[in-house]
Amino acid sequence: MTAVSAFAGVWCPSVTPFNAQGDIDIDALGRHFSRLNTSGIDTLLIMGSIGEFASLTQQERLQLIKEARPLSPLKMVANVSATCIPDMLTLADAAWKSGYDAVMVLPPYYYGQTQAQLMHYFEALDQQLGGKWFAYNFPARTGCDLTPTLVAALAANLPNFVGIKDTVDCLSHNRAMIEETKAVRSDFAVLSGYDEYLLPNLLAGGAGVISGLNNIVPEYFAQMMQAWRDGNLAELTRLQQQIGRMMAIYSIGDDFVTTIKTAVSRRYDSMGSASRNYGGSLDTQQCAALDRLFS
């Protein structure tokens, strides 16, 4: 019998709003989550790449973990990645105490890692995290790839390792990840990290997508999941084409985090557009391009 992952479906890796003083804006986050809560998506991820985890202090991350959880009834996952394992474990402990469903971890970054090192790292981390966890594969940022063979070996032996976000812009990598993990764990969730890969992921037997566009148009992805369940090819085609067109957002501006925040701000007026990435503000023409994209 094939098990279905409890974490399958559509995830939103939420942006982290900041107020005029540059502090985390929990009120704005609440307004953002209020819209996402009723959009039909399945899971919220806080402090992912779009959530700017790398620019947050440890205290800010602990604050966000504690104060974000009560804002949504959806499944919620916290990215606890850091270069310091004690910091990661502190964040994970806060997540468990706050009622999170799982945590997410990147492989070590800055230092290059061999596949053997990665195996030892995740085996050791699994013994300390204290609950269900996802790996986050983003070789463009970490400098090392979590290969399908490595991930399948870990999944076969670590029951608390429940899935992976595979942010590799290559369908064959995503497909191989799905095939090799399914051979050892039918309940293991392989989620694509690129918005337009939702349908290819599902066709290959994967669990879904973690996509930045869900901050702006979550209803498109929720509708695609429903069309998939209904076997509605015409609707799947329409939505895939719409999402593909909206992928142009990632080429507007110098910094995709600020661009996505700007789109949320202009479309819903629920938060400011400031990020902690310097030089990312959009000019008048770029804002007009955003408005046309989501009109």
XYZ file of C-alpha atoms in Angstrom:
295
model
C 0.000 0.000 0.000
C 1.275 3.470 -0.855
C 1.230 5.943 2.026
C 0.516 9.604 1.404
C 2.722 12.095 3.192
C 0.988 14.264 5.767
C 2.990 17.136 4.294
C 1.882 16.718 0.675
C 0.355 19.590 -1.238
C 1.067 23.288 -1.605
C 3.345 25.174 0.784
C 3.908 28.898 1.103
C 7.414 29.911 2.177
C 6.272 33.109 3.825
C 7.995 36.441 3.548
C 8.997 38.120 6.830
C 7.528 41.638 7.043
C 9.498 44.453 8.668
C 8.138 47.697 10.082
C 9.469 51.218 9.509
C 12.057 50.712 12.259
C 13.363 47.542 10.602
C 11.938 45.172 13.209
C 9.823 42.098 12.479
C 6.240 43.243 11.935
C 4.080 40.589 13.583
C 0.867 42.504 12.893
C 1.636 42.521 9.173
C 2.512 38.837 9.328
C -0.872 38.187 10.920
C -2.627 39.991 8.070
C -0.584 38.003 5.559
C -1.373 34.688 7.240
C -5.060 35.585 7.526
C -5.262 35.637 3.737
C -3.160 32.512 3.309
C -5.200 30.603 5.898
C -8.295 30.712 3.690
C -6.565 30.332 0.313
C -6.644 26.534 0.184
C -2.905 25.932 0.627
C -1.726 23.208 2.986
C 1.408 24.307 4.862
C 3.267 27.450 5.891
C 7.049 27.575 6.043
C 8.625 30.382 8.034
C 12.189 31.645 7.724
C 12.964 30.062 4.392
C 15.080 31.842 1.800
C 12.200 34.211 0.985
C 11.724 34.602 4.736
C 15.273 36.026 4.977
C 16.398 33.656 7.735
C 20.067 34.395 7.022
C 19.610 38.068 7.936
C 17.716 37.470 11.194
C 19.374 37.406 14.602
C 18.931 34.360 16.803
C 16.596 36.349 19.060
C 14.514 37.476 16.104
C 14.227 33.895 14.902
C 13.105 32.732 18.334
C 10.572 35.556 18.442
C 9.236 34.651 15.014
C 8.912 30.970 15.887
C 6.947 31.791 19.032
C 4.712 34.530 17.633
C 3.977 33.112 14.176
C 2.524 29.782 15.273
C -0.701 31.150 16.832
C -1.457 33.101 13.654
C -2.483 30.076 11.567
C -4.298 26.755 11.965
C -2.388 25.324 8.982
C 0.503 22.922 9.285
C 3.604 24.975 9.988
C 7.286 24.238 9.495
C 10.198 26.357 10.727
C 13.508 26.526 8.914
C 16.096 26.233 11.702
C 19.168 26.173 9.454
C 22.330 27.818 10.775
C 26.080 27.356 10.672
C 26.095 26.619 14.414
C 24.433 23.377 15.518
C 23.661 24.551 19.091
C 21.766 27.492 17.571
C 19.833 25.098 15.337
C 18.904 22.902 18.279
C 17.744 25.930 20.273
C 15.509 26.961 17.385
C 14.181 23.418 16.955
C 13.387 23.158 20.663
C 11.457 26.442 20.447
C 9.556 25.072 17.451
C 8.489 21.921 19.303
C 7.406 23.931 22.325
C 5.377 26.233 20.081
C 3.563 23.383 18.309
C 5.269 23.213 14.908
C 4.723 20.125 12.798
C 8.311 19.830 11.567
C 11.536 21.753 11.078
C 13.680 22.219 7.973
C 17.469 22.166 7.732
C 20.009 23.044 5.068
C 23.236 21.086 4.763
C 26.348 22.854 6.108
C 27.238 25.825 3.962
C 30.389 27.879 3.422
C 32.641 24.809 3.721
C 32.332 22.387 0.840
C 30.911 19.019 1.846
C 31.418 15.569 0.355
C 28.562 13.088 0.189
C 30.163 11.135 3.047
C 30.306 14.255 5.194
C 26.693 15.041 4.438
C 25.663 11.518 5.404
C 27.417 11.776 8.769
C 26.078 15.287 9.346
C 22.423 14.405 8.847
C 22.708 11.138 10.774
C 24.129 13.014 13.758
C 21.621 15.846 13.445
C 18.698 13.430 13.300
C 19.595 12.128 16.762
C 19.461 15.645 18.205
C 16.600 17.473 16.494
C 13.891 15.780 18.542
C 11.150 15.535 15.917
C 10.206 15.397 12.250
C 12.457 17.250 9.851
C 12.879 18.174 6.208
C 16.113 18.689 4.353
C 16.473 21.756 2.161
C 18.497 21.124 -0.979
C 19.634 24.403 -2.535
C 23.062 23.752 -4.072
C 23.167 27.197 -5.713
C 23.422 28.609 -2.181
C 25.140 25.846 -0.200
C 27.727 24.669 -2.724
C 26.788 21.001 -2.312
C 24.016 18.847 -3.719
C 21.933 16.400 -1.713
C 21.853 13.706 -4.354
C 18.893 11.348 -4.777
C 21.107 8.435 -3.741
C 22.161 10.162 -0.524
C 18.637 11.285 0.342
C 17.203 7.818 -0.287
C 19.822 6.241 1.967
C 18.974 8.677 4.756
C 15.222 8.252 4.270
C 15.534 4.484 4.506
C 17.161 4.633 7.934
C 15.812 7.783 9.621
C 12.028 7.694 10.266
C 11.935 11.325 11.446
C 13.391 12.464 8.108
C 10.060 12.990 6.376
C 10.840 14.938 3.229
C 12.921 17.352 1.217
C 12.566 20.670 -0.576
C 14.494 20.115 -3.802
C 15.419 23.561 -5.107
C 17.273 22.472 -8.207
C 16.207 23.924 -11.554
C 16.332 20.565 -13.283
C 13.316 18.301 -13.741
C 15.423 15.162 -14.034
C 17.000 15.849 -10.623
C 13.553 16.257 -9.085
C 12.273 13.120 -10.815
C 15.244 11.032 -9.713
C 14.770 12.283 -6.142
C 11.155 11.100 -6.236
C 11.956 7.726 -7.790
C 14.845 6.824 -5.486
C 13.117 7.861 -2.268
C 9.870 6.137 -3.224
C 11.826 2.913 -3.602
C 12.582 2.989 0.135
C 9.796 5.120 1.694
C 6.321 5.528 0.228
C 5.465 8.276 2.723
C 8.534 10.429 1.997
C 7.620 13.883 0.637
C 9.639 15.297 -2.249
C 8.558 18.905 -2.793
C 9.862 21.022 -5.653
C 11.335 24.411 -4.849
C 10.378 26.049 -8.152
C 6.831 27.326 -8.644
C 6.318 26.015 -12.185
C 7.411 22.506 -11.174
C 4.225 21.662 -9.252
C 2.596 19.796 -12.123
C 5.777 17.988 -13.259
C 6.394 17.024 -9.624
C 2.915 15.517 -9.295
C 3.214 13.724 -12.631
C 6.455 12.127 -11.434
C 4.804 10.941 -8.217
C 6.025 13.736 -5.946
C 4.270 15.445 -3.054
C 3.905 19.038 -4.243
C 5.659 22.391 -4.204
C 7.099 25.062 -1.910
C 6.770 28.179 -4.026
C 7.298 31.890 -3.496
C 4.355 32.873 -5.696
C 2.081 31.491 -3.002
C 2.716 34.717 -1.115
C 0.914 36.529 -3.939
C -1.442 34.112 -5.737
C -1.897 31.062 -3.467
C -5.298 30.381 -4.984
C -3.675 29.362 -8.290
C -1.717 26.594 -6.597
C -4.645 25.451 -4.465
C -6.764 25.295 -7.611
C -4.077 23.297 -9.379
C -4.048 20.713 -6.584
C -7.836 20.445 -6.828
C -7.676 20.108 -10.619
C -5.059 17.374 -10.165
C -7.338 15.470 -7.789
C -10.264 15.923 -10.187
C -8.248 14.887 -13.249
C -9.223 18.152 -14.947
C -6.673 18.415 -17.749
C -8.049 21.643 -19.192
C -7.828 23.411 -15.828
C -4.348 22.036 -15.173
C -3.225 23.361 -18.543
C -4.712 26.804 -17.915
C -3.169 27.123 -14.468
C 0.225 25.826 -15.580
C 0.313 28.451 -18.305
C -0.694 31.198 -15.869
C 1.957 30.183 -13.343
C 4.546 29.968 -16.107
C 3.702 33.524 -17.166
C 4.022 34.746 -13.572
C 7.512 33.265 -13.274
C 8.634 36.512 -14.913
C 8.528 37.998 -11.413
C 11.939 36.478 -10.726
C 13.526 38.612 -13.444
C 12.095 41.900 -12.177
C 14.525 43.794 -9.971
C 17.827 42.797 -8.421
C 16.450 40.888 -5.446
C 13.566 38.433 -5.686
C 12.714 38.725 -1.979
C 12.071 42.464 -2.229
C 10.228 41.944 -5.508
C 7.845 39.421 -3.970
C 7.292 41.646 -0.930
C 6.603 44.575 -3.233
C 4.050 42.535 -5.159
C 2.295 41.542 -1.919
C 2.343 45.144 -0.731
C 0.923 46.538 -3.967
C -1.697 43.829 -4.433
C -2.966 43.561 -0.847
C -1.568 46.545 1.090
C -0.915 44.228 4.050
C 2.771 44.953 4.650
C 5.725 47.092 3.672
C 8.076 46.050 0.897
C 11.393 46.518 2.719
C 13.791 43.599 2.966
C 17.257 43.337 4.479
C 18.848 42.912 1.077
C 20.476 46.179 0.056
C 19.736 47.824 -3.248
C 16.636 45.800 -3.997
C 13.985 48.528 -4.125
C 11.993 48.612 -7.342
C 11.685 51.701 -9.487
C 8.477 53.027 -11.052
C 8.843 51.001 -14.243
C 9.518 47.784 -12.346
C 6.498 48.359 -10.111
C 4.385 48.905 -13.218
C 5.679 45.607 -14.623
C 4.628 43.877 -11.400
C 1.164 45.393 -11.586
C 0.747 44.201 -15.168
C 1.933 40.715 -14.269
C -0.724 40.255 -11.596
C -3.538 42.285 -13.114
